[in-house]
């Protein structure tokens, strides 16, 4: 971007003005350390040629991501990891609830399969339920995030970079919806696996006696929830 300077470039009285921010793209094959060495060499030449304004000044080439994120990168990574762990706990919880619901409906599923409903038809129904759950959960999460974002920005500690650029845009909304769909499909995959191994006579007897058809799967999910928490 070329823009006119507020003063002539040849004016020696303005050499000490340092109001510019310089961004550069490294050429192919050039490392950051090599660019830093070249720029420091130029700085030494300028310091020798213009000691009144350039003596004592050096150049430091930094990565753009490091410049933007700064010292907050470890803190942001901790936040991201904690959010992922909470998401996994919620996924295990939803999978457990859906598995319990599928166990309670094992008699209905067995009857549907017995009268010719077909496992694929029942599977599509379970997938549709998971998709509706994902859409409802993602919309609710976006609403809560929009309300919580204003509170977070007001209570954010000092030193967090680029707070003025934090917003909830369409990119975040689409990412949340896609992630919600993926999580719901993962949670709904457990009943689908149970459906593939569904034995009609066994399911009818287990449902009639009130026996849980999938105690091992639910135990594994509970252990996973506790471990992630």
CSV table of C-alpha atoms in Angstrom, one decimal:
chain,number,residue,atom,x,y,z
A,1,UNK,CA,0.0,0.0,0.0
A,2,UNK,CA,1.5,3.3,-1.1
A,3,UNK,CA,0.4,6.4,0.8
A,4,UNK,CA,1.9,10.0,0.8
A,5,UNK,CA,4.0,10.8,3.8
A,6,UNK,CA,3.1,13.8,5.9
A,7,UNK,CA,6.6,15.2,5.3
A,8,UNK,CA,9.3,15.0,2.6
A,9,UNK,CA,11.4,11.9,2.8
A,10,UNK,CA,14.6,14.0,2.3
A,11,UNK,CA,13.9,16.2,5.4
A,12,UNK,CA,16.8,15.4,7.8
A,13,UNK,CA,14.9,16.8,10.8
A,14,UNK,CA,12.3,14.0,10.5
A,15,UNK,CA,14.9,11.1,10.5
A,16,UNK,CA,14.2,10.5,14.2
A,17,UNK,CA,10.5,10.0,13.7
A,18,UNK,CA,9.6,6.3,14.2
A,19,UNK,CA,5.9,6.1,13.7
A,20,UNK,CA,5.9,3.2,11.2
A,21,UNK,CA,5.2,-0.4,11.7
A,22,UNK,CA,6.9,-2.6,9.1
A,23,UNK,CA,5.5,-6.0,8.0
A,24,UNK,CA,7.4,-8.1,5.6
A,25,UNK,CA,7.2,-11.5,3.9
A,26,UNK,CA,10.3,-13.7,3.8
A,27,UNK,CA,11.4,-14.7,0.3
A,28,UNK,CA,11.6,-18.4,-0.4
A,29,UNK,CA,14.6,-20.0,1.2
A,30,UNK,CA,15.2,-17.1,3.6
A,31,UNK,CA,15.1,-18.0,7.3
A,32,UNK,CA,14.0,-15.6,10.0
A,33,UNK,CA,17.5,-15.7,11.6
A,34,UNK,CA,19.0,-14.8,8.2
A,35,UNK,CA,16.6,-11.9,7.7
A,36,UNK,CA,17.3,-10.7,11.2
A,37,UNK,CA,21.1,-10.8,10.6
A,38,UNK,CA,20.7,-8.8,7.4
A,39,UNK,CA,18.4,-6.2,9.0
A,40,UNK,CA,20.8,-5.8,12.0
A,41,UNK,CA,23.7,-5.2,9.5
A,42,UNK,CA,21.7,-2.4,7.8
A,43,UNK,CA,20.9,-0.9,11.3
A,44,UNK,CA,24.6,-0.8,12.1
A,45,UNK,CA,25.4,0.9,8.8
A,46,UNK,CA,22.6,3.5,9.5
A,47,UNK,CA,23.9,4.0,13.0
A,48,UNK,CA,27.4,4.8,11.7
A,49,UNK,CA,26.1,7.1,9.0
A,50,UNK,CA,23.5,8.9,11.1
A,51,UNK,CA,24.7,8.7,14.7
A,52,UNK,CA,22.5,11.5,16.0
A,53,UNK,CA,19.3,9.7,15.2
A,54,UNK,CA,20.2,6.0,14.7
A,55,UNK,CA,22.9,5.3,17.3
A,56,UNK,CA,21.6,2.9,19.9
A,57,UNK,CA,18.8,1.5,17.7
A,58,UNK,CA,18.7,-2.1,16.6
A,59,UNK,CA,16.3,-4.3,14.5
A,60,UNK,CA,14.5,-7.4,15.7
A,61,UNK,CA,12.7,-9.6,13.2
A,62,UNK,CA,9.8,-11.3,14.9
A,63,UNK,CA,7.2,-13.9,13.6
A,64,UNK,CA,3.8,-12.3,12.9
A,65,UNK,CA,2.0,-14.9,15.1
A,66,UNK,CA,4.4,-14.3,18.0
A,67,UNK,CA,3.9,-10.5,17.6
A,68,UNK,CA,0.1,-10.8,17.6
A,69,UNK,CA,-0.3,-13.5,20.4
A,70,UNK,CA,2.8,-12.5,22.4
A,71,UNK,CA,3.1,-14.0,25.9
A,72,UNK,CA,-0.5,-15.0,26.0
A,73,UNK,CA,0.0,-18.0,23.8
A,74,UNK,CA,0.5,-20.5,26.7
A,75,UNK,CA,-2.6,-19.1,28.4
A,76,UNK,CA,-4.7,-19.4,25.2
A,77,UNK,CA,-3.5,-23.0,24.7
A,78,UNK,CA,-4.6,-23.8,28.3
A,79,UNK,CA,-8.0,-22.4,27.5
A,80,UNK,CA,-8.2,-24.3,24.3
A,81,UNK,CA,-7.2,-27.6,26.0
A,82,UNK,CA,-9.7,-27.0,28.9
A,83,UNK,CA,-12.5,-26.3,26.4
A,84,UNK,CA,-11.7,-29.5,24.5
A,85,UNK,CA,-11.7,-31.6,27.7
A,86,UNK,CA,-15.1,-30.1,28.7
A,87,UNK,CA,-16.4,-30.9,25.2
A,88,UNK,CA,-15.2,-34.5,25.5
A,89,UNK,CA,-16.9,-34.8,28.9
A,90,UNK,CA,-20.1,-33.5,27.4
A,91,UNK,CA,-19.8,-35.9,24.5
A,92,UNK,CA,-19.3,-38.9,26.8
A,93,UNK,CA,-22.3,-37.7,28.8
A,94,UNK,CA,-24.6,-37.4,25.8
A,95,UNK,CA,-23.4,-40.7,24.4
A,96,UNK,CA,-24.2,-42.3,27.8
A,97,UNK,CA,-27.7,-40.8,27.8
A,98,UNK,CA,-28.4,-41.8,24.3
A,99,UNK,CA,-27.1,-45.4,25.0
A,100,UNK,CA,-29.4,-45.5,28.1
A,101,UNK,CA,-32.3,-44.3,26.0
A,102,UNK,CA,-31.5,-46.8,23.3
A,103,UNK,CA,-31.5,-49.6,26.0
A,104,UNK,CA,-34.8,-48.4,27.2
A,105,UNK,CA,-36.1,-48.5,23.7
A,106,UNK,CA,-34.6,-51.9,22.8
A,107,UNK,CA,-38.0,-53.6,22.9
A,108,UNK,CA,-39.5,-51.0,20.5
A,109,UNK,CA,-36.4,-51.3,18.2
A,110,UNK,CA,-36.7,-55.1,18.2
A,111,UNK,CA,-40.4,-54.9,17.4
A,112,UNK,CA,-39.7,-52.4,14.5
A,113,UNK,CA,-37.0,-54.8,13.2
A,114,UNK,CA,-39.3,-57.8,13.6
A,115,UNK,CA,-42.2,-56.3,11.6
A,116,UNK,CA,-39.8,-55.4,8.7
A,117,UNK,CA,-38.6,-52.0,9.7
A,118,UNK,CA,-35.1,-52.9,8.7
A,119,UNK,CA,-31.9,-51.9,10.6
A,120,UNK,CA,-31.0,-49.2,8.0
A,121,UNK,CA,-34.4,-47.5,8.5
A,122,UNK,CA,-34.0,-47.6,12.3
A,123,UNK,CA,-30.4,-46.4,12.0
A,124,UNK,CA,-31.6,-43.4,9.9
A,125,UNK,CA,-34.1,-42.6,12.6
A,126,UNK,CA,-31.3,-42.6,15.3
A,127,UNK,CA,-29.1,-40.5,13.1
A,128,UNK,CA,-31.9,-38.0,12.5
A,129,UNK,CA,-32.4,-37.7,16.2
A,130,UNK,CA,-28.7,-37.1,16.7
A,131,UNK,CA,-28.8,-34.4,14.0
A,132,UNK,CA,-31.7,-32.6,15.6
A,133,UNK,CA,-30.0,-32.8,18.9
A,134,UNK,CA,-26.8,-31.3,17.4
A,135,UNK,CA,-28.7,-28.4,15.8
A,136,UNK,CA,-30.6,-27.6,18.9
A,137,UNK,CA,-27.4,-27.8,21.0
A,138,UNK,CA,-25.3,-25.7,18.7
A,139,UNK,CA,-28.0,-23.0,18.5
A,140,UNK,CA,-28.3,-22.9,22.3
A,141,UNK,CA,-24.5,-22.8,22.6
A,142,UNK,CA,-24.2,-19.9,20.3
A,143,UNK,CA,-26.8,-18.0,22.2
A,144,UNK,CA,-25.0,-18.6,25.5
A,145,UNK,CA,-21.7,-17.7,23.9
A,146,UNK,CA,-23.0,-14.4,22.6
A,147,UNK,CA,-24.2,-13.5,26.1
A,148,UNK,CA,-21.1,-14.7,27.8
A,149,UNK,CA,-18.7,-12.9,25.3
A,150,UNK,CA,-19.8,-9.5,26.5
A,151,UNK,CA,-19.2,-10.5,30.1
A,152,UNK,CA,-15.8,-12.0,29.3
A,153,UNK,CA,-14.6,-8.9,27.5
A,154,UNK,CA,-15.6,-6.8,30.4
A,155,UNK,CA,-13.9,-9.0,33.0
A,156,UNK,CA,-10.9,-10.1,30.9
A,157,UNK,CA,-7.5,-9.6,32.6
A,158,UNK,CA,-5.1,-7.1,31.3
A,159,UNK,CA,-2.4,-8.3,28.8
A,160,UNK,CA,-4.7,-10.4,26.6
A,161,UNK,CA,-3.9,-9.3,23.1
A,162,UNK,CA,-6.4,-8.2,20.4
A,163,UNK,CA,-9.4,-8.1,22.7
A,164,UNK,CA,-10.9,-5.5,20.5
A,165,UNK,CA,-11.0,-8.0,17.6
A,166,UNK,CA,-12.8,-10.7,19.6
A,167,UNK,CA,-16.3,-11.3,18.2
A,168,UNK,CA,-18.7,-14.1,17.4
A,169,UNK,CA,-19.1,-14.0,13.6
A,170,UNK,CA,-20.4,-16.4,10.9
A,171,UNK,CA,-17.2,-18.4,10.9
A,172,UNK,CA,-17.5,-19.3,14.5
A,173,UNK,CA,-21.2,-20.0,14.1
A,174,UNK,CA,-20.6,-22.4,11.2
A,175,UNK,CA,-17.6,-24.0,13.0
A,176,UNK,CA,-19.8,-24.5,16.1
A,177,UNK,CA,-22.6,-26.1,14.0
A,178,UNK,CA,-20.2,-28.4,12.2
A,179,UNK,CA,-18.5,-29.4,15.5
A,180,UNK,CA,-21.9,-30.0,17.1
A,181,UNK,CA,-22.9,-32.2,14.3
A,182,UNK,CA,-19.7,-34.2,14.5
A,183,UNK,CA,-20.0,-34.6,18.3
A,184,UNK,CA,-23.7,-35.6,18.1
A,185,UNK,CA,-22.9,-38.2,15.4
A,186,UNK,CA,-20.1,-39.6,17.6
A,187,UNK,CA,-22.5,-39.8,20.5
A,188,UNK,CA,-25.1,-41.4,18.3
A,189,UNK,CA,-22.7,-43.9,16.9
A,190,UNK,CA,-22.8,-45.9,20.2
A,191,UNK,CA,-26.5,-46.8,19.8
A,192,UNK,CA,-25.9,-47.6,16.1
A,193,UNK,CA,-23.2,-50.1,17.1
A,194,UNK,CA,-25.6,-51.6,19.6
A,195,UNK,CA,-28.3,-51.8,16.8
A,196,UNK,CA,-25.9,-53.7,14.5
A,197,UNK,CA,-25.6,-56.4,17.2
A,198,UNK,CA,-29.3,-56.4,18.1
A,199,UNK,CA,-30.7,-59.9,18.5
A,200,UNK,CA,-34.5,-59.8,18.4
A,201,UNK,CA,-35.3,-62.6,20.9
A,202,UNK,CA,-32.6,-61.5,23.3
A,203,UNK,CA,-33.7,-57.8,23.1
A,204,UNK,CA,-37.3,-58.7,23.7
A,205,UNK,CA,-36.5,-60.9,26.8
A,206,UNK,CA,-34.1,-58.3,28.2
A,207,UNK,CA,-36.6,-55.4,27.7
A,208,UNK,CA,-39.3,-57.5,29.3
A,209,UNK,CA,-37.2,-58.3,32.4
A,210,UNK,CA,-35.9,-54.7,32.8
A,211,UNK,CA,-32.3,-55.8,32.2
A,212,UNK,CA,-29.9,-53.2,30.8
A,213,UNK,CA,-28.8,-54.5,27.4
A,214,UNK,CA,-25.5,-52.6,27.4
A,215,UNK,CA,-24.0,-52.4,30.9
A,216,UNK,CA,-20.4,-52.6,29.7
A,217,UNK,CA,-20.7,-49.7,27.2
A,218,UNK,CA,-22.3,-47.4,29.8
A,219,UNK,CA,-19.7,-48.3,32.4
A,220,UNK,CA,-16.9,-47.4,29.9
A,221,UNK,CA,-18.5,-44.1,29.2
A,222,UNK,CA,-18.9,-43.3,32.9
A,223,UNK,CA,-15.2,-44.1,33.5
A,224,UNK,CA,-14.3,-41.9,30.5
A,225,UNK,CA,-16.3,-39.0,32.0
A,226,UNK,CA,-14.6,-39.3,35.4
A,227,UNK,CA,-11.2,-39.6,33.8
A,228,UNK,CA,-11.7,-36.6,31.6
A,229,UNK,CA,-13.1,-34.5,34.4
